[in-house]
PDB file of C-alpha atoms and ligand atoms in Angstrom:
ATOM      1  CA  MET A   9      -2.166  -0.188  18.766  1.00  0.00           C
ATOM      2  CA  PHE A  10      -3.026   2.218  15.943  1.00  0.00           C
ATOM      3  CA  ASN A  11      -3.168   0.666  12.468  1.00  0.00           C
ATOM      4  CA  LEU A  12      -3.300   2.846   9.404  1.00  0.00           C
ATOM      5  CA  VAL A  13      -3.789   1.742   5.813  1.00  0.00           C
ATOM      6  CA  ILE A  14      -2.394   4.129   3.232  1.00  0.00           C
ATOM      7  CA  PHE A  15      -4.438   3.507   0.115  1.00  0.00           C
ATOM      8  CA  GLY A  16      -4.331   4.788  -3.440  1.00  0.00           C
ATOM      9  CA  ALA A  17      -3.315   4.079  -7.019  1.00  0.00           C
ATOM     10  CA  PRO A  18       0.311   3.528  -8.022  1.00  0.00           C
ATOM     11  CA  GLY A  19       1.959   6.955  -7.996  1.00  0.00           C
ATOM     12  CA  SER A  20      -0.568   8.476  -5.592  1.00  0.00           C
ATOM     13  CA  GLY A  21       2.170   9.242  -3.034  1.00  0.00           C
ATOM     14  CA  LYS A  22       1.754   6.336  -0.603  1.00  0.00           C
ATOM     15  CA  GLY A  23       5.524   5.863  -0.170  1.00  0.00           C
ATOM     16  CA  THR A  24       6.312   9.557   0.168  1.00  0.00           C
ATOM     17  CA  GLN A  25       3.561  10.189   2.698  1.00  0.00           C
ATOM     18  CA  SER A  26       4.456   6.985   4.593  1.00  0.00           C
ATOM     19  CA  GLU A  27       7.941   8.395   5.239  1.00  0.00           C
ATOM     20  CA  ARG A  28       6.364  11.453   6.894  1.00  0.00           C
ATOM     21  CA  LEU A  29       3.925   9.312   8.856  1.00  0.00           C
ATOM     22  CA  ILE A  30       6.721   7.108  10.237  1.00  0.00           C
ATOM     23  CA  GLU A  31       8.605  10.208  11.396  1.00  0.00           C
ATOM     24  CA  ASN A  32       5.557  11.842  12.924  1.00  0.00           C
ATOM     25  CA  TYR A  33       3.763   8.928  14.574  1.00  0.00           C
ATOM     26  CA  GLY A  34       6.541   6.356  15.119  1.00  0.00           C
ATOM     27  CA  LEU A  35       4.519   3.542  13.593  1.00  0.00           C
ATOM     28  CA  TYR A  36       6.067   0.457  11.967  1.00  0.00           C
ATOM     29  CA  HIS A  37       5.971   0.650   8.169  1.00  0.00           C
ATOM     30  CA  ILE A  38       5.191  -2.379   5.997  1.00  0.00           C
ATOM     31  CA  SER A  39       5.337  -1.816   2.239  1.00  0.00           C
ATOM     32  CA  THR A  40       4.478  -5.085   0.523  1.00  0.00           C
ATOM     33  CA  GLY A  41       6.030  -3.759  -2.717  1.00  0.00           C
ATOM     34  CA  GLU A  42       9.330  -3.175  -0.867  1.00  0.00           C
ATOM     35  CA  VAL A  43       9.157  -6.614   0.770  1.00  0.00           C
ATOM     36  CA  LEU A  44       8.762  -8.191  -2.688  1.00  0.00           C
ATOM     37  CA  ARG A  45      11.456  -6.050  -4.339  1.00  0.00           C
ATOM     38  CA  ASP A  46      13.829  -7.077  -1.545  1.00  0.00           C
ATOM     39  CA  HIS A  47      13.172 -10.760  -2.357  1.00  0.00           C
ATOM     40  CA  ILE A  48      13.798 -10.067  -6.052  1.00  0.00           C
ATOM     41  CA  LYS A  49      17.083  -8.325  -5.220  1.00  0.00           C
ATOM     42  CA  ARG A  50      18.204 -11.245  -3.062  1.00  0.00           C
ATOM     43  CA  GLY A  51      17.213 -13.739  -5.782  1.00  0.00           C
ATOM     44  CA  THR A  52      15.012 -15.867  -3.476  1.00  0.00           C
ATOM     45  CA  GLU A  53      12.468 -18.386  -4.802  1.00  0.00           C
ATOM     46  CA  LEU A  54       9.693 -16.023  -3.736  1.00  0.00           C
ATOM     47  CA  GLY A  55      11.515 -13.198  -5.508  1.00  0.00           C
ATOM     48  CA  LYS A  56      11.453 -15.152  -8.769  1.00  0.00           C
ATOM     49  CA  ILE A  57       7.718 -15.759  -8.473  1.00  0.00           C
ATOM     50  CA  ALA A  58       7.069 -12.133  -7.467  1.00  0.00           C
ATOM     51  CA  ASP A  59       9.094 -10.789 -10.385  1.00  0.00           C
ATOM     52  CA  SER A  60       6.992 -12.715 -12.895  1.00  0.00           C
ATOM     53  CA  TYR A  61       3.922 -10.758 -11.727  1.00  0.00           C
ATOM     54  CA  ILE A  62       5.450  -7.375 -10.876  1.00  0.00           C
ATOM     55  CA  SER A  63       7.294  -6.935 -14.180  1.00  0.00           C
ATOM     56  CA  VAL A  64       4.016  -7.251 -16.100  1.00  0.00           C
ATOM     57  CA  GLY A  65       2.011  -5.077 -13.692  1.00  0.00           C
ATOM     58  CA  LYS A  66      -0.124  -7.884 -12.240  1.00  0.00           C
ATOM     59  CA  LEU A  67      -0.945  -8.537  -8.586  1.00  0.00           C
ATOM     60  CA  ILE A  68       0.690 -11.379  -6.682  1.00  0.00           C
ATOM     61  CA  PRO A  69      -2.073 -13.980  -6.005  1.00  0.00           C
ATOM     62  CA  ASP A  70      -4.016 -13.312  -2.795  1.00  0.00           C
ATOM     63  CA  GLU A  71      -3.151 -16.487  -0.918  1.00  0.00           C
ATOM     64  CA  LEU A  72       0.586 -16.008  -1.419  1.00  0.00           C
ATOM     65  CA  MET A  73       0.442 -12.282  -0.620  1.00  0.00           C
ATOM     66  CA  ILE A  74      -1.605 -12.854   2.543  1.00  0.00           C
ATOM     67  CA  ASN A  75       0.911 -15.470   3.758  1.00  0.00           C
ATOM     68  CA  ILE A  76       3.791 -13.090   3.091  1.00  0.00           C
ATOM     69  CA  LEU A  77       2.119 -10.332   5.115  1.00  0.00           C
ATOM     70  CA  ALA A  78       1.247 -12.681   7.996  1.00  0.00           C
ATOM     71  CA  ASP A  79       4.899 -13.746   8.083  1.00  0.00           C
ATOM     72  CA  VAL A  80       6.138 -10.125   8.233  1.00  0.00           C
ATOM     73  CA  LEU A  81       3.722  -9.396  11.093  1.00  0.00           C
ATOM     74  CA  ASP A  82       4.737 -12.537  13.011  1.00  0.00           C
ATOM     75  CA  LYS A  83       8.459 -11.920  12.615  1.00  0.00           C
ATOM     76  CA  ASN A  84       8.093  -8.331  13.815  1.00  0.00           C
ATOM     77  CA  ALA A  85       5.564  -8.887  16.585  1.00  0.00           C
ATOM     78  CA  GLU A  86       7.395  -6.637  19.031  1.00  0.00           C
ATOM     79  CA  ALA A  87       8.261  -3.810  16.619  1.00  0.00           C
ATOM     80  CA  THR A  88       4.673  -3.657  15.356  1.00  0.00           C
ATOM     81  CA  GLY A  89       3.302  -3.375  18.896  1.00  0.00           C
ATOM     82  CA  LYS A  90       2.581   0.357  18.709  1.00  0.00           C
ATOM     83  CA  GLY A  91       0.877   0.038  15.361  1.00  0.00           C
ATOM     84  CA  VAL A  92       1.533  -0.344  11.662  1.00  0.00           C
ATOM     85  CA  ILE A  93       1.321   1.688   8.481  1.00  0.00           C
ATOM     86  CA  PHE A  94       0.153  -0.766   5.810  1.00  0.00           C
ATOM     87  CA  ASP A  95       1.428   0.558   2.471  1.00  0.00           C
ATOM     88  CA  GLY A  96       0.319  -1.346  -0.644  1.00  0.00           C
ATOM     89  CA  PHE A  97      -1.736  -3.889   1.310  1.00  0.00           C
ATOM     90  CA  PRO A  98      -4.607  -4.676   1.046  1.00  0.00           C
ATOM     91  CA  ARG A  99      -5.075  -4.462  -2.711  1.00  0.00           C
ATOM     92  CA  THR A 100      -8.142  -6.727  -3.023  1.00  0.00           C
ATOM     93  CA  ILE A 101     -11.297  -7.295  -0.981  1.00  0.00           C
ATOM     94  CA  GLU A 102     -10.002 -10.747  -0.058  1.00  0.00           C
ATOM     95  CA  GLN A 103      -6.801  -9.223   1.322  1.00  0.00           C
ATOM     96  CA  ALA A 104      -8.833  -6.662   3.296  1.00  0.00           C
ATOM     97  CA  LYS A 105     -10.894  -9.428   4.877  1.00  0.00           C
ATOM     98  CA  ALA A 106      -7.723 -11.377   5.702  1.00  0.00           C
ATOM     99  CA  LEU A 107      -6.158  -8.278   7.272  1.00  0.00           C
ATOM    100  CA  LYS A 108      -9.220  -7.819   9.445  1.00  0.00           C
ATOM    101  CA  THR A 109      -8.939 -11.412  10.672  1.00  0.00           C
ATOM    102  CA  MET A 110      -5.166 -11.188  11.249  1.00  0.00           C
ATOM    103  CA  LEU A 111      -5.509  -8.011  13.305  1.00  0.00           C
ATOM    104  CA  ALA A 112      -8.514  -9.333  15.233  1.00  0.00           C
ATOM    105  CA  LYS A 113      -6.367 -12.303  16.335  1.00  0.00           C
ATOM    106  CA  ARG A 114      -4.020  -9.769  17.927  1.00  0.00           C
ATOM    107  CA  GLY A 115      -6.950  -7.956  19.557  1.00  0.00           C
ATOM    108  CA  SER A 116      -6.561  -5.122  17.097  1.00  0.00           C
ATOM    109  CA  GLN A 117      -8.118  -3.578  13.989  1.00  0.00           C
ATOM    110  CA  VAL A 118      -7.609  -1.078  11.162  1.00  0.00           C
ATOM    111  CA  ASN A 119      -8.196   2.369  12.680  1.00  0.00           C
ATOM    112  CA  VAL A 120      -8.151   4.532   9.557  1.00  0.00           C
ATOM    113  CA  VAL A 121      -7.741   4.191   5.798  1.00  0.00           C
ATOM    114  CA  ILE A 122      -6.080   7.206   4.211  1.00  0.00           C
ATOM    115  CA  GLY A 123      -7.245   7.280   0.581  1.00  0.00           C
ATOM    116  CA  LEU A 124      -4.967   9.401  -1.614  1.00  0.00           C
ATOM    117  CA  GLU A 125      -7.089  10.468  -4.575  1.00  0.00           C
ATOM    118  CA  VAL A 126      -5.235  11.621  -7.710  1.00  0.00           C
ATOM    119  CA  PRO A 127      -6.493  11.830 -11.333  1.00  0.00           C
ATOM    120  CA  ASP A 128      -5.116   9.154 -13.694  1.00  0.00           C
ATOM    121  CA  GLU A 129      -3.324  11.622 -16.008  1.00  0.00           C
ATOM    122  CA  GLU A 130      -1.327  12.955 -13.078  1.00  0.00           C
ATOM    123  CA  LEU A 131      -0.504   9.404 -11.924  1.00  0.00           C
ATOM    124  CA  VAL A 132       0.906   8.502 -15.344  1.00  0.00           C
ATOM    125  CA  ASP A 133       3.047  11.679 -15.411  1.00  0.00           C
ATOM    126  CA  ARG A 134       4.406  10.979 -11.940  1.00  0.00           C
ATOM    127  CA  LEU A 135       5.171   7.301 -12.640  1.00  0.00           C
ATOM    128  CA  VAL A 136       6.903   8.010 -15.948  1.00  0.00           C
ATOM    129  CA  LYS A 137       9.052  10.622 -14.172  1.00  0.00           C
ATOM    130  CA  ARG A 138       9.786   8.220 -11.294  1.00  0.00           C
ATOM    131  CA  GLY A 139      10.765   5.534 -13.798  1.00  0.00           C
ATOM    132  CA  LYS A 140      13.627   7.711 -15.056  1.00  0.00           C
ATOM    133  CA  GLU A 141      15.203   7.569 -11.580  1.00  0.00           C
ATOM    134  CA  SER A 142      13.838   4.506  -9.788  1.00  0.00           C
ATOM    135  CA  GLY A 143      15.173   1.752 -12.022  1.00  0.00           C
ATOM    136  CA  ARG A 144      11.978  -0.173 -11.144  1.00  0.00           C
ATOM    137  CA  SER A 145      11.105  -2.767 -13.756  1.00  0.00           C
ATOM    138  CA  ASP A 146       7.415  -1.759 -13.529  1.00  0.00           C
ATOM    139  CA  ASP A 147       7.825   2.007 -14.049  1.00  0.00           C
ATOM    140  CA  ASN A 148       7.594   1.934 -17.862  1.00  0.00           C
ATOM    141  CA  LEU A 149       4.589   3.196 -19.817  1.00  0.00           C
ATOM    142  CA  GLU A 150       3.245  -0.236 -20.802  1.00  0.00           C
ATOM    143  CA  THR A 151       3.407  -1.654 -17.272  1.00  0.00           C
ATOM    144  CA  ILE A 152       2.139   1.606 -15.745  1.00  0.00           C
ATOM    145  CA  THR A 153      -0.966   1.409 -17.955  1.00  0.00           C
ATOM    146  CA  LYS A 154      -1.542  -2.206 -16.873  1.00  0.00           C
ATOM    147  CA  ARG A 155      -1.056  -1.341 -13.176  1.00  0.00           C
ATOM    148  CA  LEU A 156      -3.649   1.428 -13.401  1.00  0.00           C
ATOM    149  CA  GLU A 157      -6.074  -0.960 -15.101  1.00  0.00           C
ATOM    150  CA  VAL A 158      -5.515  -3.513 -12.325  1.00  0.00           C
ATOM    151  CA  TYR A 159      -5.963  -0.768  -9.723  1.00  0.00           C
ATOM    152  CA  HIS A 160      -9.334   0.270 -11.144  1.00  0.00           C
ATOM    153  CA  SER A 161     -10.662  -3.268 -11.530  1.00  0.00           C
ATOM    154  CA  GLN A 162      -9.276  -5.027  -8.429  1.00  0.00           C
ATOM    155  CA  THR A 163      -8.174  -2.441  -5.864  1.00  0.00           C
ATOM    156  CA  SER A 164     -10.446   0.607  -6.115  1.00  0.00           C
ATOM    157  CA  PRO A 165     -13.542  -1.435  -4.991  1.00  0.00           C
ATOM    158  CA  LEU A 166     -11.847  -1.429  -1.584  1.00  0.00           C
ATOM    159  CA  ARG A 167     -12.793   2.232  -1.270  1.00  0.00           C
ATOM    160  CA  ASP A 168     -16.465   1.259  -0.890  1.00  0.00           C
ATOM    161  CA  PHE A 169     -15.523  -1.612   1.429  1.00  0.00           C
ATOM    162  CA  TYR A 170     -13.781   0.786   3.824  1.00  0.00           C
ATOM    163  CA  VAL A 171     -16.420   3.503   3.419  1.00  0.00           C
ATOM    164  CA  ALA A 172     -18.966   0.910   4.592  1.00  0.00           C
ATOM    165  CA  GLU A 173     -16.702   0.119   7.572  1.00  0.00           C
ATOM    166  CA  GLY A 174     -16.640   3.835   8.440  1.00  0.00           C
ATOM    167  CA  LEU A 175     -12.852   3.889   8.105  1.00  0.00           C
ATOM    168  CA  TYR A 176     -12.213   5.694   4.814  1.00  0.00           C
ATOM    169  CA  ALA A 177     -10.764   9.211   4.896  1.00  0.00           C
ATOM    170  CA  ALA A 178     -10.587  10.716   1.392  1.00  0.00           C
ATOM    171  CA  ILE A 179      -7.541  12.932   0.892  1.00  0.00           C
ATOM    172  CA  ASN A 180      -6.921  15.081  -2.178  1.00  0.00           C
ATOM    173  CA  GLY A 181      -3.562  13.686  -3.289  1.00  0.00           C
ATOM    174  CA  SER A 182      -2.746  16.528  -5.724  1.00  0.00           C
ATOM    175  CA  GLY A 183      -0.821  19.534  -4.439  1.00  0.00           C
ATOM    176  CA  SER A 184       2.274  20.032  -2.325  1.00  0.00           C
ATOM    177  CA  ILE A 185       3.635  17.153  -0.234  1.00  0.00           C
ATOM    178  CA  ASP A 186       3.363  19.368   2.871  1.00  0.00           C
ATOM    179  CA  SER A 187      -0.260  20.348   2.364  1.00  0.00           C
ATOM    180  CA  ILE A 188      -1.286  16.747   1.607  1.00  0.00           C
ATOM    181  CA  PHE A 189       0.525  15.600   4.751  1.00  0.00           C
ATOM    182  CA  ALA A 190      -1.279  18.268   6.811  1.00  0.00           C
ATOM    183  CA  ASP A 191      -4.625  16.915   5.570  1.00  0.00           C
ATOM    184  CA  ILE A 192      -3.550  13.353   6.413  1.00  0.00           C
ATOM    185  CA  CYS A 193      -2.551  14.379   9.957  1.00  0.00           C
ATOM    186  CA  LYS A 194      -5.973  15.949  10.522  1.00  0.00           C
ATOM    187  CA  ALA A 195      -7.669  12.696   9.513  1.00  0.00           C
ATOM    188  CA  VAL A 196      -5.311  10.569  11.629  1.00  0.00           C
ATOM    189  CA  ASP A 197      -5.471  12.776  14.716  1.00  0.00           C
ATOM    190  CA  ALA A 198      -9.269  12.755  14.588  1.00  0.00           C
ATOM    191  CA  ARG A 199      -9.170   8.964  15.043  1.00  0.00           C
ATOM    192  CA  MET A 200      -6.275   8.509  17.448  1.00  0.00           C
TER     193      MET A 200
HETATM  194  P1  LIG B 488       4.036  -1.110  -4.963  1.00  0.00           P
HETATM  195  O1  LIG B 488       5.470  -0.876  -4.573  1.00  0.00           O
HETATM  196  O2  LIG B 488       3.107  -1.034  -3.792  1.00  0.00           O
HETATM  197  O3  LIG B 488       3.606  -0.213  -6.108  1.00  0.00           O
HETATM  198  O4  LIG B 488       3.946  -2.608  -5.500  1.00  0.00           O
HETATM  199  C1  LIG B 488       4.644  -3.022  -6.662  1.00  0.00           C
HETATM  200  C2  LIG B 488       4.069  -4.311  -7.192  1.00  0.00           C
HETATM  201  O5  LIG B 488       4.185  -5.347  -6.200  1.00  0.00           O
HETATM  202  C3  LIG B 488       2.588  -4.287  -7.541  1.00  0.00           C
HETATM  203  O6  LIG B 488       2.346  -3.764  -8.820  1.00  0.00           O
HETATM  204  C4  LIG B 488       2.227  -5.772  -7.425  1.00  0.00           C
HETATM  205  O7  LIG B 488       2.677  -6.493  -8.550  1.00  0.00           O
HETATM  206  C5  LIG B 488       3.064  -6.217  -6.239  1.00  0.00           C
HETATM  207  N1  LIG B 488       2.305  -6.051  -4.966  1.00  0.00           N
HETATM  208  C6  LIG B 488       2.606  -5.206  -3.938  1.00  0.00           C
HETATM  209  N2  LIG B 488       1.692  -5.308  -2.950  1.00  0.00           N
HETATM  210  C7  LIG B 488       0.788  -6.232  -3.362  1.00  0.00           C
HETATM  211  C8  LIG B 488      -0.414  -6.773  -2.811  1.00  0.00           C
HETATM  212  N3  LIG B 488      -0.883  -6.337  -1.622  1.00  0.00           N
HETATM  213  N4  LIG B 488      -1.079  -7.719  -3.527  1.00  0.00           N
HETATM  214  C9  LIG B 488      -0.630  -8.141  -4.720  1.00  0.00           C
HETATM  215  N5  LIG B 488       0.467  -7.659  -5.304  1.00  0.00           N
HETATM  216  C10 LIG B 488       1.189  -6.725  -4.656  1.00  0.00           C
END
């Protein structure tokens, strides 16, 4: 099993690069943002709760988010057998610790963390542009600003956590999609 975490601020290219990774490595992709947006679309109870956080740019509370992820892993035990691309999870140190425990129970671990590093000004430009097409309730300037704040205070400390675990591969996330993907492949292949 090869487990990859794709890590970075909103707008850093996690989704775009995940698509390439799925194609290239045949891993199972779990985007927690997509899981939540699907609940919102279907109008589930969880969707209602999720929407109240997402639309204001806040994180879903850890305990709830960890349970949601555990459920996705359990329900897709066979499909995730070869390995998983975790996209948008973990976003806090507590989530990272929970992920470690969940994978250890399956005799597995995180093998590499791909950290897409992009300056804030570029992130804002990209997210504002995406908002014109995505229809996402959180791609407006006010919510984007809040999401970046939340990223810097709650999520970016994970960089040091994974550096300490010897798992963090820093990738320059500015430039062409192809050249960024080539850098990612080098980091992945070195650990496969
Ligand atoms: P994303 O599609 O990854 O940008 O996620 C969109 C939104 O979903 C985030 O801004 C959060 O509100 C919520 N979300 C997604 N993943 C997580 C997570 N791991 N922990 C908490 N909230 C999350």
